[in-house]
Amino acid sequence: MSYKNLGIIGGGQLGSMLSSAAKKLNIKTIIYSDDINAPAQNFCDEFIFGDYNDKKKIIDFVSKVDVVTYEFENIPFETLNEINQIKTVLPKPSINRLIQHRIAEKDFINKLNIRTTRYVEIKKKSDMETLKDFLPGILKTTTMGYDGKGQYPITRLKDVEIYKIDFSKDYILEKLVKLKKEISVIVTRFDDKKLEIYEPIENSHKNQILKFSKIPAEINEKLFEQSKDWAIRIAEELKYIGTLCVEFFIDKNENLYVNEIAPRVHNSGHLTINAYNVSQFENHIRAVCSLEKIPLKKLSNAKMINLIGDEIEPYRKNIKLNENEFFFDYLKKEVKKKRKMGHITTLI
Ligand code: ADP
Ligand code: MG
């Protein structure tokens, strides 16, 4: 049996692209978001605005759907768990809880004998004093971070004073990896161990925000296979249902590390819309709604550029695109610095 009415928590561009993919499959989307201006309301069938703790509105949302998924991680576990008592939530709420906590996430990955950066938990300011061998490092809030938010590069202990860090929150201190490259691998896992995997994508960041992605990634065969192998092992271990992305670091000595896992569709996978027969969004819908799995076929190499802040403006003024270029406007009302406003994929 497949599901026809899909609830999506979160109303950003990932919600928009999930809604567009669902439409193609005749699946109705109902989005719940705490942002009254959520851009995905332009793409879904029904939109509910409410706080993630508003029980009444959540119950109303749940009554309209057959199954629930989410397009960002930072949703209170209690909310997902309560919804899951009434309608299935996929990926499972326990997976979201694990991954939204940077330390639990890295502990889990290390238990699989998969390499991550070296890390240590920081509960109070004085914890930093004895940790010189983790410097230079990056101090990150253990929860709620995205696009580099809540992150502080620390070279010397003095830097802690400069940033005026709020130690009422919990942090993780990660040793800085001397990066050669960053890549990501996207997997969609269906029931019964069946999965589809996209080839590794090479990513470049600017100010800790993804700027540029491309396939093929310029990496050697060993890293190509190892990154796919690790992504599959993670998806299997979690008994994951839906699309998942694993972000990797490659250091100057060609060592591979898992940076983090995203229990959702991912920005680096936007190019799958044009470069594959089935996008990461469509595959996610297929997996969570129990639809048929279609063998994945790559149609073209591709690159994707994120349009951040006012970089969107010229494209909104009807710039002429070539046949191999695809422009996506997230229809966000307000242009803000550091905000992802749209993207362009070029098939190459
Ligand atoms: P977010 O949740 O904001 O995506 P990430 O942990 O992925 O946080 O960090 C964002 C980016 O910052 C990474 O993609 C990478 O470019 C850089 N970065 C983060 N941690 C490290 C590290 N330990 N070593 C080197 N670069 C890092
Ligand atoms: Mg990241």
Tab-separated table of C-alpha atoms and ligand atoms in Angstrom:
chain	number	residue	atom	x	y	z
A	1	MET	CA	0.000	0.000	0.000
A	2	SER	CA	1.304	3.442	-0.824
A	3	TYR	CA	0.524	6.780	0.851
A	4	LYS	CA	-1.230	9.608	-0.992
A	5	ASN	CA	-1.085	12.511	1.483
A	6	LEU	CA	2.377	13.479	2.653
A	7	GLY	CA	2.986	15.801	5.593
A	8	ILE	CA	6.278	17.706	5.490
A	9	ILE	CA	7.636	19.564	8.508
A	10	GLY	CA	9.634	22.606	7.463
A	11	GLY	CA	8.931	25.081	4.687
A	12	GLY	CA	12.280	26.050	3.154
A	13	GLN	CA	13.516	25.392	-0.377
A	14	LEU	CA	13.991	21.687	0.337
A	15	GLY	CA	10.271	21.531	1.187
A	16	SER	CA	9.502	23.297	-2.088
A	17	MET	CA	11.520	20.830	-4.145
A	18	LEU	CA	9.987	17.870	-2.279
A	19	SER	CA	6.522	19.285	-3.028
A	20	SER	CA	7.289	19.696	-6.726
A	21	ALA	CA	8.573	16.110	-6.897
A	22	ALA	CA	5.463	14.852	-5.071
A	23	LYS	CA	3.156	16.640	-7.487
A	24	LYS	CA	4.661	14.658	-10.377
A	25	LEU	CA	3.794	11.461	-8.508
A	26	ASN	CA	0.241	12.559	-7.666
A	27	ILE	CA	1.046	12.812	-3.983
A	28	LYS	CA	-0.593	15.661	-2.079
A	29	THR	CA	1.726	17.678	0.185
A	30	ILE	CA	0.732	19.430	3.397
A	31	ILE	CA	3.516	21.548	4.879
A	32	TYR	CA	3.800	22.589	8.522
A	33	SER	CA	6.175	25.437	9.312
A	34	ASP	CA	6.767	27.983	12.063
A	35	ASP	CA	7.662	30.601	9.462
A	36	ILE	CA	4.652	32.507	8.186
A	37	ASN	CA	6.659	33.433	5.081
A	38	ALA	CA	7.878	29.876	4.429
A	39	PRO	CA	8.697	29.808	0.704
A	40	ALA	CA	7.452	26.221	0.265
A	41	GLN	CA	3.842	27.443	0.621
A	42	ASN	CA	4.187	28.481	-3.026
A	43	PHE	CA	4.793	24.853	-4.044
A	44	CYS	CA	2.758	22.621	-1.681
A	45	ASP	CA	-0.952	21.789	-1.790
A	46	GLU	CA	-1.729	22.973	1.717
A	47	PHE	CA	0.207	25.047	4.218
A	48	ILE	CA	-0.198	25.188	7.995
A	49	PHE	CA	1.612	27.863	9.966
A	50	GLY	CA	2.255	27.052	13.605
A	51	ASP	CA	4.798	26.637	16.354
A	52	TYR	CA	6.483	23.224	16.630
A	53	ASN	CA	5.093	22.961	20.162
A	54	ASP	CA	1.518	23.944	19.275
A	55	LYS	CA	-0.237	20.639	20.010
A	56	LYS	CA	-3.594	21.684	18.596
A	57	LYS	CA	-2.202	22.749	15.235
A	58	ILE	CA	0.084	19.731	15.043
A	59	ILE	CA	-2.908	17.425	15.641
A	60	ASP	CA	-4.824	19.227	12.886
A	61	PHE	CA	-1.832	18.738	10.557
A	62	VAL	CA	-1.514	15.053	11.455
A	63	SER	CA	-5.227	14.451	10.809
A	64	LYS	CA	-4.777	15.542	7.174
A	65	VAL	CA	-1.878	13.255	6.262
A	66	ASP	CA	-1.025	9.549	5.893
A	67	VAL	CA	2.696	9.800	6.648
A	68	VAL	CA	5.044	12.545	7.838
A	69	THR	CA	8.579	13.508	6.852
A	70	TYR	CA	10.769	16.568	7.468
A	71	GLU	CA	13.098	18.776	5.482
A	72	PHE	CA	15.386	20.045	8.275
A	73	GLU	CA	16.838	18.485	11.414
A	74	ASN	CA	16.176	20.966	14.154
A	75	ILE	CA	12.699	19.852	15.145
A	76	PRO	CA	12.023	19.054	18.830
A	77	PHE	CA	12.266	15.283	19.322
A	78	GLU	CA	9.087	15.344	21.464
A	79	THR	CA	7.103	16.784	18.549
A	80	LEU	CA	8.283	14.119	16.089
A	81	ASN	CA	7.763	11.386	18.654
A	82	GLU	CA	4.205	12.491	19.466
A	83	ILE	CA	3.322	12.640	15.786
A	84	ASN	CA	4.809	9.174	15.336
A	85	GLN	CA	2.333	7.771	17.887
A	86	ILE	CA	-0.465	8.695	15.473
A	87	LYS	CA	1.045	8.559	11.966
A	88	THR	CA	4.342	7.091	10.807
A	89	VAL	CA	7.234	9.567	10.758
A	90	LEU	CA	10.055	8.781	8.305
A	91	PRO	CA	12.991	8.873	8.829
A	92	LYS	CA	12.284	7.578	12.352
A	93	PRO	CA	12.331	10.261	15.108
A	94	SER	CA	15.132	8.394	16.915
A	95	ILE	CA	17.365	8.897	13.855
A	96	ASN	CA	16.655	12.604	13.897
A	97	ARG	CA	17.468	12.815	17.609
A	98	LEU	CA	20.792	11.037	17.071
A	99	ILE	CA	21.860	13.171	14.138
A	100	GLN	CA	20.766	16.570	15.443
A	101	HIS	CA	23.271	16.185	18.287
A	102	ARG	CA	26.810	16.551	16.920
A	103	ILE	CA	28.423	14.427	19.645
A	104	ALA	CA	25.896	11.566	19.561
A	105	GLU	CA	26.231	11.619	15.762
A	106	LYS	CA	30.036	11.359	15.831
A	107	ASP	CA	29.986	8.689	18.579
A	108	PHE	CA	27.649	6.636	16.380
A	109	ILE	CA	29.875	6.996	13.301
A	110	ASN	CA	33.028	6.046	15.218
A	111	LYS	CA	31.314	2.935	16.576
A	112	LEU	CA	30.998	1.791	12.965
A	113	ASN	CA	34.775	2.175	12.675
A	114	ILE	CA	34.288	5.062	10.293
A	115	ARG	CA	36.652	8.010	10.689
A	116	THR	CA	35.468	11.451	11.828
A	117	THR	CA	37.438	14.515	12.895
A	118	ARG	CA	38.830	14.312	16.446
A	119	TYR	CA	36.365	15.887	18.853
A	120	VAL	CA	35.662	16.537	22.494
A	121	GLU	CA	32.640	17.755	24.414
A	122	ILE	CA	32.819	21.218	25.999
A	123	LYS	CA	30.395	21.848	28.861
A	124	LYS	CA	32.039	24.897	30.413
A	125	LYS	CA	34.632	27.498	29.523
A	126	SER	CA	37.363	25.934	31.679
A	127	ASP	CA	37.063	22.668	29.700
A	128	MET	CA	38.888	24.491	26.901
A	129	GLU	CA	42.038	25.117	28.930
A	130	THR	CA	43.552	21.625	28.769
A	131	LEU	CA	42.730	20.938	25.158
A	132	LYS	CA	45.650	22.415	23.273
A	133	ASP	CA	46.009	19.395	20.970
A	134	PHE	CA	42.550	20.048	19.560
A	135	LEU	CA	43.756	23.442	18.297
A	136	PRO	CA	43.466	24.839	15.770
A	137	GLY	CA	39.886	23.736	15.946
A	138	ILE	CA	36.291	24.738	15.450
A	139	LEU	CA	33.959	25.151	18.381
A	140	LYS	CA	30.379	24.328	17.385
A	141	THR	CA	27.120	24.287	19.326
A	142	THR	CA	26.187	20.623	19.762
A	143	THR	CA	22.652	21.239	18.469
A	144	MET	CA	20.748	23.643	16.205
A	145	GLY	CA	23.631	24.696	13.906
A	146	TYR	CA	23.386	25.018	10.122
A	147	ASP	CA	25.238	26.877	7.349
A	148	GLY	CA	28.101	27.527	9.774
A	149	LYS	CA	25.819	29.179	12.348
A	150	GLY	CA	26.987	28.662	15.941
A	151	GLN	CA	30.579	27.925	14.855
A	152	TYR	CA	33.776	29.607	16.034
A	153	PRO	CA	37.259	28.940	14.627
A	154	ILE	CA	39.645	28.749	17.600
A	155	THR	CA	43.386	29.029	16.992
A	156	ARG	CA	44.453	30.122	20.466
A	157	LEU	CA	42.654	29.926	23.784
A	158	LYS	CA	42.395	33.720	23.683
A	159	ASP	CA	39.955	33.448	20.784
A	160	VAL	CA	37.346	32.202	23.251
A	161	GLU	CA	37.346	35.682	24.841
A	162	ILE	CA	37.183	37.492	21.508
A	163	TYR	CA	33.986	35.747	20.403
A	164	LYS	CA	32.270	36.201	23.795
A	165	ILE	CA	30.980	32.652	23.559
A	166	ASP	CA	27.819	31.844	25.509
A	167	PHE	CA	28.837	28.845	27.619
A	168	SER	CA	25.301	28.257	28.894
A	169	LYS	CA	25.042	26.160	25.687
A	170	ASP	CA	26.878	22.866	25.117
A	171	TYR	CA	29.625	22.701	22.508
A	172	ILE	CA	31.807	20.299	20.607
A	173	LEU	CA	35.419	21.207	19.863
A	174	GLU	CA	36.621	19.652	16.610
A	175	LYS	CA	40.178	19.556	15.443
A	176	LEU	CA	40.516	21.401	12.147
A	177	VAL	CA	41.119	19.105	9.178
A	178	LYS	CA	43.576	20.422	6.580
A	179	LEU	CA	41.065	20.199	3.787
A	180	LYS	CA	41.905	19.199	0.265
A	181	LYS	CA	38.316	18.726	-0.773
A	182	GLU	CA	34.788	18.197	0.474
A	183	ILE	CA	32.407	15.698	-1.056
A	184	SER	CA	28.950	14.358	-0.258
A	185	VAL	CA	27.176	11.107	-1.014
A	186	ILE	CA	23.405	10.893	-1.229
A	187	VAL	CA	21.611	7.593	-0.683
A	188	THR	CA	17.917	6.760	-0.741
A	189	ARG	CA	17.064	3.662	1.225
A	190	PHE	CA	13.778	1.854	0.753
A	191	ASP	CA	12.481	-0.961	2.928
A	192	ASP	CA	14.172	-4.370	2.895
A	193	LYS	CA	17.728	-3.133	2.405
A	194	LYS	CA	17.031	-1.877	-1.095
A	195	LEU	CA	18.763	1.351	-1.922
A	196	GLU	CA	19.747	3.737	-4.664
A	197	ILE	CA	22.944	5.732	-4.453
A	198	TYR	CA	24.123	8.836	-6.310
A	199	GLU	CA	27.774	9.223	-7.211
A	200	PRO	CA	29.951	11.399	-4.931
A	201	ILE	CA	29.440	15.146	-5.406
A	202	GLU	CA	32.296	17.601	-4.976
A	203	ASN	CA	31.413	20.666	-2.896
A	204	SER	CA	33.039	24.043	-2.246
A	205	HIS	CA	32.012	26.326	0.582
A	206	LYS	CA	32.340	30.070	1.003
A	207	ASN	CA	32.036	31.375	4.566
A	208	GLN	CA	30.928	27.872	5.632
A	209	ILE	CA	27.945	28.032	3.249
A	210	LEU	CA	27.778	25.676	0.274
A	211	LYS	CA	28.524	27.665	-2.873
A	212	PHE	CA	29.305	25.167	-5.596
A	213	SER	CA	28.680	21.441	-6.285
A	214	LYS	CA	29.640	19.273	-9.234
A	215	ILE	CA	29.686	15.743	-10.605
A	216	PRO	CA	31.928	13.997	-11.244
A	217	ALA	CA	33.938	14.771	-8.126
A	218	GLU	CA	37.640	14.933	-8.920
A	219	ILE	CA	38.745	12.184	-6.554
A	220	ASN	CA	40.573	8.904	-6.943
A	221	GLU	CA	38.833	5.552	-7.363
A	222	LYS	CA	39.534	4.506	-3.780
A	223	LEU	CA	37.831	7.576	-2.289
A	224	PHE	CA	34.980	7.221	-4.764
A	225	GLU	CA	34.268	3.678	-3.527
A	226	GLN	CA	35.080	4.267	0.150
A	227	SER	CA	32.717	7.245	0.447
A	228	LYS	CA	29.867	5.273	-1.153
A	229	ASP	CA	30.612	2.270	1.023
A	230	TRP	CA	30.541	4.355	4.225
A	231	ALA	CA	27.301	6.095	3.219
A	232	ILE	CA	25.659	2.722	2.592
A	233	ARG	CA	26.896	1.335	5.918
A	234	ILE	CA	25.476	4.351	7.754
A	235	ALA	CA	22.100	4.067	6.002
A	236	GLU	CA	21.944	0.311	6.707
A	237	GLU	CA	22.940	0.644	10.346
A	238	LEU	CA	20.198	3.255	10.868
A	239	LYS	CA	17.677	1.104	8.945
A	240	TYR	CA	16.982	4.393	7.278
A	241	ILE	CA	13.943	5.029	5.073
A	242	GLY	CA	14.201	8.015	2.736
A	243	THR	CA	17.013	10.147	1.346
A	244	LEU	CA	20.100	10.753	3.451
A	245	CYS	CA	23.283	12.706	2.747
A	246	VAL	CA	26.717	12.078	4.198
A	247	GLU	CA	29.151	15.019	4.078
A	248	PHE	CA	32.840	14.092	3.912
A	249	PHE	CA	36.192	15.797	4.296
A	250	ILE	CA	39.276	14.703	2.348
A	251	ASP	CA	42.546	15.894	3.857
A	252	LYS	CA	45.839	16.728	2.161
A	253	ASN	CA	46.974	13.095	2.618
A	254	GLU	CA	43.842	11.775	0.870
A	255	ASN	CA	42.273	10.488	4.100
A	256	LEU	CA	38.508	10.388	4.171
A	257	TYR	CA	36.477	11.592	7.189
A	258	VAL	CA	32.741	11.790	7.712
A	259	ASN	CA	31.947	15.401	8.594
A	260	GLU	CA	28.246	15.029	9.279
A	261	ILE	CA	25.069	13.241	8.251
A	262	ALA	CA	21.933	15.029	7.070
A	263	PRO	CA	18.794	12.921	7.672
A	264	ARG	CA	17.083	14.543	4.703
A	265	VAL	CA	17.524	15.724	1.149
A	266	HIS	CA	20.569	17.972	0.773
A	267	ASN	CA	21.628	21.182	-0.965
A	268	SER	CA	24.479	19.402	-2.782
A	269	GLY	CA	21.865	17.136	-4.408
A	270	HIS	CA	19.982	19.900	-6.221
A	271	LEU	CA	21.838	18.898	-9.372
A	272	THR	CA	20.171	15.453	-9.228
A	273	ILE	CA	16.961	17.142	-10.491
A	274	ASN	CA	18.526	17.658	-13.914
A	275	ALA	CA	21.389	15.164	-13.977
A	276	TYR	CA	19.547	11.926	-13.085
A	277	ASN	CA	16.400	10.128	-14.191
A	278	VAL	CA	15.129	10.305	-10.578
A	279	SER	CA	16.098	13.210	-8.291
A	280	GLN	CA	16.960	12.890	-4.598
A	281	PHE	CA	13.597	14.578	-3.906
A	282	GLU	CA	11.549	12.142	-5.973
A	283	ASN	CA	13.444	9.226	-4.446
A	284	HIS	CA	12.709	10.525	-0.955
A	285	ILE	CA	8.996	10.743	-1.761
A	286	ARG	CA	9.069	7.270	-3.312
A	287	ALA	CA	10.742	5.789	-0.228
A	288	VAL	CA	8.593	7.432	2.475
A	289	CYS	CA	5.325	6.944	0.559
A	290	SER	CA	6.146	3.266	-0.241
A	291	LEU	CA	6.164	3.766	-3.989
A	292	GLU	CA	8.140	1.739	-6.484
A	293	LYS	CA	11.935	2.029	-6.565
A	294	ILE	CA	13.212	2.868	-10.038
A	295	PRO	CA	16.816	2.021	-11.016
A	296	LEU	CA	18.861	5.187	-10.927
A	297	LYS	CA	20.488	6.400	-14.132
A	298	LYS	CA	22.853	9.322	-14.503
A	299	LEU	CA	21.950	11.406	-17.541
A	300	SER	CA	24.705	14.008	-17.505
A	301	ASN	CA	27.595	15.559	-15.621
A	302	ALA	CA	26.565	18.758	-13.909
A	303	LYS	CA	27.499	21.688	-11.736
A	304	MET	CA	25.359	23.732	-9.401
A	305	ILE	CA	25.901	27.243	-8.100
A	306	ASN	CA	24.022	28.537	-5.071
A	307	LEU	CA	22.757	32.097	-5.420
A	308	ILE	CA	23.285	33.742	-2.059
A	309	GLY	CA	21.773	37.063	-0.988
A	310	ASP	CA	21.535	39.627	-3.793
A	311	GLU	CA	23.262	37.325	-6.314
A	312	ILE	CA	19.703	36.312	-7.254
A	313	GLU	CA	18.782	39.797	-8.540
A	314	PRO	CA	20.162	39.634	-12.107
A	315	TYR	CA	18.551	36.222	-12.645
A	316	ARG	CA	15.177	37.518	-11.525
A	317	LYS	CA	15.432	40.148	-14.273
A	318	ASN	CA	15.038	37.514	-16.974
A	319	ILE	CA	18.632	36.739	-17.751
A	320	LYS	CA	18.791	34.592	-20.888
A	321	LEU	CA	19.730	31.018	-20.041
A	322	ASN	CA	21.326	28.471	-22.326
A	323	GLU	CA	19.543	25.204	-23.046
A	324	ASN	CA	21.729	23.341	-20.538
A	325	GLU	CA	21.133	25.845	-17.696
A	326	PHE	CA	18.315	25.596	-15.174
A	327	PHE	CA	17.456	28.437	-12.798
A	328	PHE	CA	15.525	27.868	-9.573
A	329	ASP	CA	14.120	30.802	-7.610
A	330	TYR	CA	13.086	29.836	-4.063
A	331	LEU	CA	10.621	32.761	-4.050
A	332	LYS	CA	11.811	34.002	-0.673
A	333	LYS	CA	10.139	37.317	0.100
A	334	GLU	CA	13.155	38.997	1.606
A	335	VAL	CA	16.664	39.032	0.169
A	336	LYS	CA	19.100	38.665	3.068
A	337	LYS	CA	22.873	38.469	3.240
A	338	LYS	CA	24.077	34.836	3.573
A	339	ARG	CA	20.592	33.558	2.668
A	340	LYS	CA	20.234	30.885	-0.012
A	341	MET	CA	17.884	32.512	-2.527
A	342	GLY	CA	18.095	30.196	-5.534
A	343	HIS	CA	20.450	28.088	-7.610
A	344	ILE	CA	21.531	27.353	-11.142
A	345	THR	CA	22.340	23.914	-12.441
A	346	THR	CA	24.330	23.541	-15.644
A	347	LEU	CA	24.540	20.202	-17.429
A	348	ILE	CA	28.039	19.665	-18.804
B	1	ADP	P1	26.796	22.859	9.221
B	1	ADP	O1	25.895	22.082	10.111
B	1	ADP	O2	26.683	24.338	9.412
B	1	ADP	O3	26.751	22.401	7.787
B	1	ADP	P2	29.473	21.697	9.272
B	1	ADP	O4	30.026	20.963	10.449
B	1	ADP	O5	29.179	20.892	8.067
B	1	ADP	O6	28.247	22.527	9.788
B	1	ADP	O7	30.499	22.858	8.887
B	1	ADP	C1	30.320	23.726	7.768
B	1	ADP	C2	31.620	23.811	6.959
B	1	ADP	O8	32.679	24.343	7.777
B	1	ADP	C3	32.144	22.470	6.475
B	1	ADP	O9	31.501	22.046	5.295
B	1	ADP	C4	33.643	22.810	6.278
B	1	ADP	O10	33.837	23.567	5.101
B	1	ADP	C5	33.925	23.700	7.475
B	1	ADP	N1	34.350	22.866	8.634
B	1	ADP	C6	33.569	22.463	9.662
B	1	ADP	N2	34.244	21.685	10.547
B	1	ADP	C7	35.502	21.568	10.074
B	1	ADP	C8	36.703	20.900	10.534
B	1	ADP	N3	36.725	20.185	11.670
B	1	ADP	N4	37.812	20.998	9.764
B	1	ADP	C9	37.803	21.716	8.613
B	1	ADP	N5	36.729	22.380	8.144
B	1	ADP	C10	35.575	22.317	8.844
B	2	MG	MG	27.483	20.678	6.924
